[in-house]
Amino acid sequence: MVLPMMKRICNFYKKYKAFPITLLLIFTPLFCEETKNEFVIGAKSFSFSKGSTLNSVTSGISQMFPVTILENISSNQYRITAPNEEFDKINYELKKQRLSYYLQLSNEYKKKDAYTLESHSDIEYRSLINESEKKIKALKKQIDQNLEQLKKEETKLEKNSLSFEKNVEQKIKGSEKGKYSFMIKNFFSDNNTSIVQENISFYKNDPSSLVSIPSSLESESPLSWKFEEEMMNNKINALITGTISNYGSYISVTVDLYMYPGAKKIATVTEVGTIQEATLISLNLARSLIPSLLNAMPVKINISYTKTTDKPSFYIDDINQNGIPSSIILDSGVHHLEFSCAGYKKVGVSYYFEGNKSYNIDVNFEPLSYSLVNIELLKPMLGKIYVNNENPVELVDNKASIKINGKSILGQFIDINGESAFFYIDSKYVQENTNAIIKLNIEDKDELIKKRRRWMYASYSALITSLIPAMYTYGNALVYVNAYKGNYGDLATARSWQTAAYVCMGVSISCGVFFVYELIRYFIAADSPLPKKAKINYVTDNNVDNTIDENNDIEIKEE
């Protein structure tokens, strides 16, 4: 009964090829689901280089940097675990077993040798020796089996690495047909070709909790077996260490990233800046560590762009790529892409490209359209006008004409004495024959702000001082008026205190008005370094909108 049924199933499979597809539809969710475990990140206090003075400030800095770096690494991300990392975990456990077996083996040999020095009868001695030899034989067998298991894992690593690369390649291509064909080919394979994902988490689930290293391990390298064993006992898979050196007001921070088990250094990054820029330094260090930490796969970027009259240039992280390729493979992470071509507007974007994915980038090159803009200074001055990094333009009769490519104008006027002032013209007014009138103030901005601040403080001091006699006279006036109403005070005294109160209150009100006036003048002076907005006196009927829409110049789509 069973054999005819099997023959029918085989004939059905040969005729319709439907059996593996049915199994695929049923079990695809089980086989395609990516395993997710925990990958714990920790950090220890950074150390200062030799020659640095150690005090409470440096101690705080050494703890501040690792904490801020961890805070800039999101715990909601996941890490892709390659087959060699899974092998390191298995190898670590096998190594621990071998060491345990070896210690037991050496102990048994010592016991066996001790029996010869002890007083036992022949029967007892032979019994003890036989028992000891059995244990030694069993331990040797366990060590041999452990080594055999290690060889099997190494062979499995080679096969898994190959299938892992194929799996990644299929994922990068993004073809659903390719994914399913690859899955069907490897459906009955003994190798586990799924990509293992581990959720990123922090040591003690708190980025502010730093790893405390025992004093006995302070002299040990993070790559040593003892250090690795300490990290594994604390269930730490990645450890961030760092060294800080300072020269004057500048500091250099070098960060190393170690991974366990395996005790490998997988990344080293360095950032330089002032201590006031510590937050920015930590952010840049975290960004540099994230690709190595997540073990992110490469990304494939497909690039298309509008036709141009000249050969365009393409820059990745400020490195010229000698033309724009149709596709390019990059490491995952933040990259700055910039496209330029003579006669066209330059476009660029900074974007975080997540590994193991494919992206399409469409670049729209817009031709440059120049307009003639007339600039006139409200106050006659001698000097030159600099606009958008173009060549300086001389003023003639307090006027100048500049050509601009439709962008907003951020200009600078420099007089013959070297004093400068900035001005701004919005892009919507950058049209042919626009007349812009600008009111500039060349006086020393710092001195003006200091002067207005002194006057503001003086007016505030006068206001506070005037309140003392005002409150005193007003209080006495109330007392004597109430005393007169109660028929135990005289009218003349009450009126004198009332008059004094009115005078003092009038002085306080005047001081308050003076303070508000000086405060406004101080705010105006504080804004004086900002570019002055031009007044548009005349715009022609040519309503060409040259406003740049940066978002439409370059478009990124994730496949």
Coordinates of C-alpha atoms in Angstrom, one line a residue:
M1 CA 0.0 0.0 0.0
V2 CA 2.9 2.3 0.8
L3 CA 4.9 1.6 -2.3
P4 CA 2.1 2.5 -4.8
M5 CA 1.5 5.7 -2.9
M6 CA 5.2 6.7 -3.1
K7 CA 5.2 5.9 -6.8
R8 CA 2.2 8.2 -7.3
I9 CA 4.0 11.0 -5.4
C10 CA 7.1 10.6 -7.5
N11 CA 5.1 10.5 -10.8
F12 CA 3.3 13.7 -9.6
Y13 CA 6.6 15.4 -8.8
K14 CA 8.1 14.4 -12.2
K15 CA 5.0 15.6 -14.1
Y16 CA 4.2 18.8 -12.3
K17 CA 7.3 19.7 -10.3
A18 CA 4.9 20.9 -7.6
F19 CA 6.0 19.0 -4.6
P20 CA 9.0 21.2 -3.6
I21 CA 7.0 24.3 -4.4
T22 CA 4.3 23.1 -2.0
L23 CA 6.9 22.5 0.7
L24 CA 8.4 25.8 0.0
L25 CA 5.1 27.7 0.5
I26 CA 4.5 25.8 3.7
F27 CA 7.9 26.0 5.3
T28 CA 9.3 29.3 3.8
P29 CA 8.5 31.3 6.9
L30 CA 10.3 28.8 9.1
F31 CA 13.5 28.7 6.9
C32 CA 13.6 32.3 5.9
E33 CA 13.2 33.8 9.4
E34 CA 16.6 35.2 10.5
T35 CA 17.7 34.2 13.9
K36 CA 18.1 37.1 16.4
N37 CA 20.2 36.8 19.5
E38 CA 21.7 39.4 21.9
F39 CA 25.0 41.1 21.1
V40 CA 26.2 43.0 24.2
I41 CA 28.4 46.1 23.9
G42 CA 30.4 47.4 26.8
A43 CA 33.0 50.1 27.3
K44 CA 35.7 50.7 29.9
S45 CA 37.0 54.1 31.0
F46 CA 39.5 55.6 28.6
S47 CA 43.1 56.1 29.6
F48 CA 45.3 59.2 29.2
S49 CA 48.6 58.9 27.4
K50 CA 51.9 59.2 29.3
G51 CA 52.8 62.7 30.4
S52 CA 49.2 63.8 30.9
T53 CA 48.3 65.2 34.3
L54 CA 45.7 63.0 36.1
N55 CA 43.1 64.8 38.2
S56 CA 39.4 64.9 38.8
V57 CA 38.8 66.7 35.4
T58 CA 40.8 64.1 33.4
S59 CA 39.0 61.4 35.3
G60 CA 35.6 62.8 34.3
I61 CA 36.7 63.1 30.7
S62 CA 37.9 59.5 30.6
Q63 CA 34.5 58.3 31.7
M64 CA 32.5 60.9 29.6
F65 CA 33.8 59.8 26.2
P66 CA 32.9 56.0 26.4
V67 CA 29.5 56.9 27.8
T68 CA 28.7 59.4 25.0
I69 CA 29.9 57.0 22.3
L70 CA 27.6 54.3 23.6
E71 CA 24.7 56.7 23.8
N72 CA 25.3 57.6 20.1
I73 CA 25.0 53.9 19.2
S74 CA 21.3 52.9 19.0
S75 CA 20.3 49.8 20.8
N76 CA 17.5 49.2 18.3
Q77 CA 19.9 48.1 15.6
Y78 CA 21.0 44.6 14.8
R79 CA 24.3 43.0 13.9
I80 CA 24.8 40.5 11.1
T81 CA 26.9 37.5 12.4
A82 CA 29.1 35.9 9.8
P83 CA 29.9 32.1 9.9
N84 CA 33.5 32.8 11.2
E85 CA 32.0 34.6 14.2
E86 CA 29.7 31.6 14.9
F87 CA 32.7 29.4 14.6
D88 CA 34.6 31.6 17.2
K89 CA 31.8 31.0 19.7
I90 CA 31.9 27.2 19.2
N91 CA 35.7 27.2 19.2
Y92 CA 35.6 29.1 22.5
E93 CA 33.4 26.5 24.2
L94 CA 35.4 23.7 22.8
K95 CA 38.6 25.3 24.0
K96 CA 37.1 25.6 27.5
Q97 CA 36.1 21.9 27.4
R98 CA 39.6 20.9 26.3
L99 CA 41.3 22.9 29.1
S100 CA 38.9 21.3 31.6
Y101 CA 39.6 17.8 30.3
Y102 CA 43.4 18.5 30.4
L103 CA 43.3 19.7 34.0
Q104 CA 41.3 16.6 35.0
L105 CA 43.8 14.4 33.0
S106 CA 46.8 16.0 34.8
N107 CA 45.1 15.5 38.1
E108 CA 44.4 11.8 37.4
Y109 CA 48.1 11.3 36.4
K110 CA 49.2 12.9 39.7
K111 CA 46.8 10.6 41.6
K112 CA 48.1 7.6 39.7
D113 CA 51.7 8.5 40.6
A114 CA 50.8 9.1 44.2
Y115 CA 49.4 5.5 44.6
T116 CA 52.9 4.1 44.3
L117 CA 54.0 6.1 47.3
E118 CA 51.0 5.1 49.4
S119 CA 50.7 1.9 51.4
H120 CA 48.1 -0.3 49.7
S121 CA 47.7 -4.0 49.3
D122 CA 48.3 -5.5 45.9
I123 CA 44.6 -5.9 45.3
E124 CA 43.8 -2.3 46.4
Y125 CA 46.7 -0.9 44.4
R126 CA 45.6 -2.7 41.2
S127 CA 42.0 -1.7 41.7
L128 CA 43.0 2.0 42.1
I129 CA 45.4 1.9 39.1
N130 CA 42.7 0.3 36.9
E131 CA 40.1 2.8 38.0
S132 CA 42.6 5.7 37.3
E133 CA 43.6 4.3 33.9
K134 CA 39.9 4.0 32.9
K135 CA 39.4 7.7 33.9
I136 CA 42.5 8.7 31.9
K137 CA 41.4 6.7 28.9
A138 CA 37.9 8.4 29.1
L139 CA 39.4 11.8 29.3
K140 CA 41.8 11.2 26.4
K141 CA 38.8 10.0 24.4
Q142 CA 36.9 13.2 25.3
I143 CA 39.8 15.3 24.2
D144 CA 40.1 13.4 20.9
Q145 CA 36.4 13.8 20.3
N146 CA 36.7 17.5 21.1
L147 CA 39.4 17.9 18.5
E148 CA 37.4 15.9 16.0
Q149 CA 34.4 18.2 16.6
L150 CA 36.8 21.2 16.0
K151 CA 37.8 19.7 12.7
K152 CA 34.2 19.2 11.7
E153 CA 33.4 22.8 12.6
E154 CA 36.4 24.1 10.6
T155 CA 35.1 22.1 7.5
K156 CA 31.6 23.4 8.2
L157 CA 33.0 26.9 8.4
E158 CA 34.4 26.7 4.9
K159 CA 31.1 25.5 3.4
N160 CA 29.0 28.0 5.4
S161 CA 31.3 30.9 4.4
L162 CA 30.8 30.1 0.7
S163 CA 27.0 29.8 1.1
F164 CA 26.9 32.9 3.2
E165 CA 28.6 34.9 0.5
K166 CA 26.2 33.6 -2.1
N167 CA 23.3 34.4 0.2
V168 CA 24.6 38.0 0.6
E169 CA 25.1 38.3 -3.1
Q170 CA 21.5 37.3 -3.8
K171 CA 20.2 39.7 -1.2
I172 CA 22.3 42.6 -2.6
K173 CA 20.9 41.9 -6.1
G174 CA 17.4 42.2 -4.7
S175 CA 15.9 39.8 -7.1
E176 CA 13.0 37.9 -5.7
K177 CA 13.4 35.2 -8.4
G178 CA 17.0 34.9 -7.5
K179 CA 16.3 34.6 -3.8
Y180 CA 13.8 31.8 -4.3
S181 CA 15.9 29.9 -6.8
F182 CA 18.8 30.1 -4.4
M183 CA 16.6 28.8 -1.6
I184 CA 15.3 25.9 -3.7
K185 CA 18.9 24.9 -4.7
N186 CA 19.9 24.9 -1.0
F187 CA 16.7 23.5 0.4
F188 CA 18.0 20.1 1.2
S189 CA 21.5 21.2 1.9
D190 CA 23.0 20.4 5.3
N191 CA 24.5 23.9 5.6
N192 CA 22.7 26.6 7.5
T193 CA 22.8 29.4 4.9
S194 CA 20.5 31.8 6.8
I195 CA 22.0 35.1 8.0
V196 CA 22.1 35.2 11.8
Q197 CA 21.1 38.6 13.2
E198 CA 21.9 39.7 16.8
N199 CA 20.1 42.5 18.5
I200 CA 22.4 45.2 19.8
S201 CA 22.2 45.7 23.6
F202 CA 24.3 47.4 26.2
Y203 CA 26.2 46.1 29.2
K204 CA 23.7 46.0 32.1
N205 CA 21.1 47.4 29.6
D206 CA 22.5 50.9 30.4
P207 CA 25.0 52.8 28.2
S208 CA 26.2 54.8 31.2
S209 CA 27.4 51.6 33.0
L210 CA 31.1 51.1 32.2
V211 CA 32.8 47.8 32.5
S212 CA 35.0 47.4 35.6
I213 CA 38.3 45.6 34.9
P214 CA 39.8 43.7 37.8
S215 CA 43.2 45.0 39.0
S216 CA 44.7 41.6 38.2
L217 CA 43.9 42.2 34.5
E218 CA 45.0 45.8 34.2
S219 CA 48.3 44.7 32.8
E220 CA 46.7 42.1 30.5
S221 CA 46.1 42.8 26.8
P222 CA 42.4 42.8 25.7
L223 CA 43.5 40.1 23.2
S224 CA 44.8 37.7 26.0
W225 CA 42.9 34.5 27.0
K226 CA 42.4 35.8 30.6
F227 CA 40.9 39.0 29.4
E228 CA 38.7 37.2 27.0
E229 CA 37.5 34.8 29.7
E230 CA 36.6 37.8 31.9
M231 CA 34.6 39.4 29.1
M232 CA 32.7 36.1 28.4
N233 CA 32.0 35.7 32.1
N234 CA 30.3 39.1 32.0
K235 CA 28.5 38.1 28.7
I236 CA 30.2 41.0 26.8
N237 CA 30.6 40.5 23.0
A238 CA 32.2 43.8 22.1
L239 CA 34.4 46.1 24.3
I240 CA 35.3 49.7 23.5
T241 CA 38.6 51.0 24.8
G242 CA 40.3 54.3 24.2
T243 CA 43.3 56.5 24.7
I244 CA 43.3 60.3 25.1
S245 CA 46.2 62.6 24.5
N246 CA 46.0 66.4 24.9
Y247 CA 48.2 69.2 23.7
G248 CA 47.1 72.6 24.9
S249 CA 43.4 73.0 24.3
Y250 CA 43.3 70.2 21.7
I251 CA 42.7 66.5 22.4
S252 CA 43.1 63.3 20.3
V253 CA 40.9 60.3 21.1
T254 CA 41.8 56.9 19.7
V255 CA 39.2 54.2 20.1
D256 CA 39.7 50.4 19.7
L257 CA 36.8 47.9 19.3
Y258 CA 37.4 44.3 20.4
M259 CA 35.1 41.4 19.8
Y260 CA 34.6 38.3 21.9
P261 CA 34.8 35.4 21.8
G262 CA 37.8 35.2 19.5
A263 CA 39.6 38.2 21.1
K264 CA 39.9 40.2 17.8
K265 CA 40.4 43.9 17.3
I266 CA 37.9 44.8 14.5
A267 CA 38.2 48.6 14.4
T268 CA 40.5 51.5 15.3
V269 CA 39.4 55.1 14.8
T270 CA 40.9 58.5 15.8
E271 CA 39.3 61.9 16.1
V272 CA 40.9 65.3 17.0
G273 CA 39.3 68.5 18.3
T274 CA 38.9 70.8 21.3
I275 CA 37.5 69.7 24.6
Q276 CA 34.5 72.0 23.9
E277 CA 33.7 69.8 20.9
A278 CA 33.6 66.6 22.9
T279 CA 30.0 65.8 21.9
L280 CA 30.9 66.1 18.2
I281 CA 34.0 64.0 18.6
S282 CA 32.0 61.3 20.3
L283 CA 29.4 61.4 17.6
N284 CA 32.0 61.0 14.8
L285 CA 33.7 58.2 16.7
A286 CA 30.4 56.4 17.1
R287 CA 29.6 56.8 13.4
S288 CA 33.0 55.4 12.4
L289 CA 32.5 52.4 14.7
I290 CA 29.0 51.5 13.7
P291 CA 29.8 49.8 10.3
S292 CA 32.4 47.5 12.0
L293 CA 30.1 47.0 15.0
L294 CA 27.1 46.0 13.0
N295 CA 29.3 44.0 10.6
A296 CA 27.2 45.5 7.9
M297 CA 27.4 44.0 4.4
P298 CA 28.3 46.1 1.4
V299 CA 25.7 48.1 -0.5
K300 CA 25.2 48.3 -4.2
I301 CA 24.3 51.7 -5.6
N302 CA 22.9 52.1 -9.1
I303 CA 23.4 55.6 -10.5
S304 CA 21.5 57.3 -13.3
Y305 CA 21.7 61.0 -14.3
T306 CA 20.3 63.4 -16.9
K307 CA 22.3 63.9 -20.0
T308 CA 24.9 66.7 -19.9
T309 CA 26.9 68.6 -22.5
D310 CA 30.2 67.9 -20.7
K311 CA 31.6 64.9 -18.7
P312 CA 30.3 65.1 -15.1
S313 CA 32.4 64.4 -12.0
F314 CA 31.5 62.2 -9.2
Y315 CA 32.9 62.4 -5.6
I316 CA 32.5 59.9 -2.8
D317 CA 33.6 61.3 0.6
D318 CA 35.5 64.0 -1.3
I319 CA 37.4 61.4 -3.4
N320 CA 37.1 61.8 -7.2
Q321 CA 35.8 58.7 -8.9
N322 CA 36.9 59.6 -12.5
G323 CA 33.4 59.7 -14.0
I324 CA 30.0 58.3 -12.9
P325 CA 29.7 54.5 -13.1
S326 CA 26.4 52.9 -13.7
S327 CA 26.8 51.0 -10.4
I328 CA 29.2 50.9 -7.5
I329 CA 29.7 48.7 -4.4
L330 CA 30.4 50.6 -1.1
D331 CA 30.8 49.8 2.5
S332 CA 27.7 50.4 4.5
G333 CA 27.5 53.6 6.6
V334 CA 27.3 57.3 6.0
H335 CA 28.7 58.5 2.7
H336 CA 28.7 61.9 1.1
L337 CA 28.0 61.8 -2.6
E338 CA 28.6 64.8 -4.8
F339 CA 27.9 65.3 -8.5
S340 CA 29.2 68.3 -10.6
C341 CA 29.5 69.3 -14.2
A342 CA 30.6 72.5 -15.9
G343 CA 27.6 74.7 -16.7
Y344 CA 25.3 72.9 -14.3
K345 CA 24.4 73.3 -10.6
K346 CA 26.4 71.1 -8.2
V347 CA 24.3 68.6 -6.2
G348 CA 25.2 66.4 -3.3
V349 CA 23.8 64.4 -0.4
S350 CA 24.9 62.7 2.8
Y351 CA 23.1 59.5 3.4
Y352 CA 23.3 56.4 5.7
F353 CA 23.4 53.4 3.4
E354 CA 22.3 50.3 5.3
G355 CA 24.3 47.2 4.4
N356 CA 23.0 44.2 2.4
K357 CA 20.7 46.4 0.4
S358 CA 20.6 48.0 -3.1
Y359 CA 19.9 51.7 -3.8
N360 CA 18.9 53.6 -6.9
I361 CA 20.2 57.2 -7.2
D362 CA 18.7 59.6 -9.8
V363 CA 20.6 62.8 -10.4
N364 CA 19.0 65.7 -12.1
F365 CA 21.6 68.2 -13.4
E366 CA 20.0 71.6 -13.8
P367 CA 21.7 74.1 -16.2
L368 CA 23.1 77.3 -14.6
S369 CA 21.0 80.4 -15.5
Y370 CA 22.8 83.7 -14.8
S371 CA 21.0 86.9 -14.1
L372 CA 22.3 90.5 -13.8
V373 CA 21.6 92.0 -10.4
N374 CA 22.2 95.7 -9.6
I375 CA 23.4 96.5 -6.1
E376 CA 23.4 100.0 -4.6
L377 CA 24.6 101.0 -1.2
L378 CA 22.3 103.4 0.7
K379 CA 25.3 105.0 2.4
P380 CA 28.1 106.0 0.0
M381 CA 31.3 104.0 0.7
L382 CA 34.4 102.9 -1.1
G383 CA 35.3 99.3 -1.4
K384 CA 34.6 96.0 -3.1
I385 CA 31.7 93.5 -3.1
Y386 CA 32.3 89.7 -2.9
V387 CA 29.4 87.4 -3.8
N388 CA 29.2 83.6 -3.5
N389 CA 33.0 83.1 -3.8
E390 CA 33.1 84.9 -7.2
N391 CA 35.7 87.5 -8.2
P392 CA 35.3 90.9 -6.4
V393 CA 33.3 93.6 -8.0
E394 CA 34.4 97.3 -7.7
L395 CA 31.8 99.9 -6.8
V396 CA 31.3 102.7 -9.3
D397 CA 29.3 105.7 -8.1
N398 CA 28.2 103.6 -5.1
K399 CA 26.8 100.9 -7.4
A400 CA 27.8 97.5 -8.8
S401 CA 26.3 94.9 -11.2
I402 CA 26.9 91.2 -10.6
K403 CA 26.0 88.0 -12.4
I404 CA 24.5 85.3 -10.3
N405 CA 23.3 81.8 -11.2
G406 CA 19.8 81.9 -9.7
K407 CA 20.9 81.2 -6.1
S408 CA 20.4 83.2 -3.1
I409 CA 23.1 85.9 -2.7
L410 CA 25.2 86.0 0.5
G411 CA 27.6 88.9 -0.2
Q412 CA 30.3 90.7 1.7
F413 CA 31.3 94.4 1.4
I414 CA 34.9 95.3 2.3
D415 CA 35.9 99.0 2.5
I416 CA 39.3 100.5 1.8
N417 CA 40.2 100.1 5.5
G418 CA 39.5 96.4 5.6
E419 CA 36.3 96.7 7.6
S420 CA 33.5 94.4 6.3
A421 CA 29.7 93.9 6.4
F422 CA 27.5 91.1 5.1
F423 CA 24.3 91.3 3.1
Y424 CA 21.7 88.8 1.8
I425 CA 19.3 88.7 -1.2
D426 CA 16.7 86.0 -1.4
S427 CA 16.8 83.7 -4.5
K428 CA 13.2 84.7 -5.5
Y429 CA 14.5 88.2 -6.2
V430 CA 17.5 87.1 -8.2
Q431 CA 16.1 88.0 -11.6
E432 CA 17.3 89.9 -14.6
N433 CA 17.9 93.7 -13.8
T434 CA 16.8 93.4 -10.2
N435 CA 17.8 96.6 -8.2
A436 CA 18.7 95.9 -4.6
I437 CA 19.4 98.7 -2.1
I438 CA 21.5 97.7 0.9
K439 CA 22.0 99.6 4.2
L440 CA 25.3 98.6 5.6
N441 CA 27.0 99.6 8.9
I442 CA 30.8 99.2 8.9
E443 CA 31.6 100.2 12.4
D444 CA 33.3 97.7 14.8
K445 CA 30.5 95.2 15.7
D446 CA 32.3 93.9 18.8
E447 CA 32.8 97.4 20.2
L448 CA 29.2 98.4 19.4
I449 CA 27.9 95.3 21.3
K450 CA 30.1 96.0 24.3
K451 CA 28.9 99.6 24.4
R452 CA 25.2 98.7 24.2
R453 CA 25.7 96.0 26.8
R454 CA 27.3 98.5 29.2
W455 CA 24.4 100.9 28.7
M456 CA 21.9 98.1 29.2
Y457 CA 23.6 97.0 32.5
A458 CA 23.7 100.7 33.7
S459 CA 20.0 101.2 33.0
Y460 CA 19.2 98.0 34.8
S461 CA 21.2 99.1 37.8
A462 CA 19.5 102.5 37.8
L463 CA 16.1 100.7 37.7
I464 CA 16.9 98.4 40.7
T465 CA 18.4 101.3 42.7
S466 CA 15.4 103.6 42.0
L467 CA 13.1 100.9 43.4
I468 CA 14.6 101.2 46.9
P469 CA 13.4 104.8 47.7
A470 CA 10.2 104.2 45.8
M471 CA 9.3 101.3 48.0
Y472 CA 10.4 103.1 51.1
T473 CA 8.4 106.3 50.5
Y474 CA 5.4 104.4 49.2
G475 CA 5.3 102.3 52.4
N476 CA 5.6 105.4 54.7
A477 CA 3.0 107.2 52.7
L478 CA 0.5 104.4 53.3
V479 CA 1.4 104.4 57.1
Y480 CA 0.9 108.2 57.5
V481 CA -2.3 108.3 55.4
N482 CA -3.8 105.5 57.4
A483 CA -2.8 107.3 60.6
Y484 CA -4.4 110.5 59.5
K485 CA -7.6 108.6 58.6
G486 CA -7.5 107.1 62.1
N487 CA -7.3 110.6 63.7
Y488 CA -3.9 110.1 65.2
G489 CA -1.7 111.7 62.5
D490 CA -1.4 115.1 60.9
L491 CA -2.3 115.9 57.3
A492 CA 0.9 117.8 56.4
T493 CA 3.1 114.8 57.1
A494 CA 0.9 112.4 55.2
R495 CA 0.9 114.7 52.1
S496 CA 4.7 115.1 52.2
W497 CA 5.3 111.4 52.2
Q498 CA 2.7 110.9 49.5
T499 CA 4.4 113.5 47.3
A500 CA 7.8 111.9 47.9
A501 CA 6.3 108.5 46.9
Y502 CA 4.9 109.9 43.6
V503 CA 8.3 111.5 42.8
C504 CA 10.2 108.3 43.5
M505 CA 7.7 106.1 41.6
G506 CA 8.0 108.5 38.6
V507 CA 11.8 108.2 38.7
S508 CA 11.4 104.3 38.8
I509 CA 9.0 104.3 35.9
S510 CA 11.4 106.5 33.9
C511 CA 14.3 104.2 34.7
G512 CA 12.1 101.2 33.6
V513 CA 11.4 102.9 30.3
F514 CA 15.1 103.7 29.9
F515 CA 16.0 100.1 30.6
V516 CA 13.6 98.7 28.0
Y517 CA 15.0 101.2 25.5
E518 CA 18.6 100.2 26.1
L519 CA 17.6 96.5 26.1
I520 CA 16.1 96.9 22.6
R521 CA 19.2 98.8 21.4
Y522 CA 21.4 95.9 22.8
F523 CA 19.3 93.3 20.9
I524 CA 19.7 95.4 17.7
A525 CA 23.5 95.6 18.3
A526 CA 23.7 91.9 18.9
D527 CA 22.1 91.2 15.6
S528 CA 24.3 93.7 13.7
P529 CA 26.9 91.0 12.6
L530 CA 24.1 89.1 10.8
P531 CA 23.8 89.8 7.0
K532 CA 21.6 92.7 6.2
K533 CA 18.6 91.9 4.0
A534 CA 18.5 93.9 0.9
K535 CA 15.5 96.1 0.0
I536 CA 14.3 95.3 -3.5
N537 CA 13.5 98.6 -5.2
Y538 CA 12.5 97.3 -8.6
V539 CA 11.9 93.9 -10.3
T540 CA 11.2 93.5 -14.0
D541 CA 8.2 91.7 -15.4
N542 CA 10.3 88.7 -16.2
N543 CA 8.8 86.3 -13.6
V544 CA 11.3 83.5 -14.1
D545 CA 11.5 81.5 -10.9
N546 CA 15.1 80.5 -10.4
T547 CA 14.6 79.2 -6.9
I548 CA 16.5 76.0 -6.3
D549 CA 14.7 73.0 -4.9
E550 CA 17.5 71.0 -3.4
N551 CA 15.3 68.0 -2.8
N552 CA 14.5 67.6 -6.5
D553 CA 18.2 67.6 -7.6
I554 CA 19.0 64.1 -6.3
E555 CA 16.7 61.3 -5.4
I556 CA 17.6 58.1 -3.5
K557 CA 15.4 55.0 -3.6
E558 CA 15.9 51.8 -1.7
E559 CA 15.1 48.7 -3.7

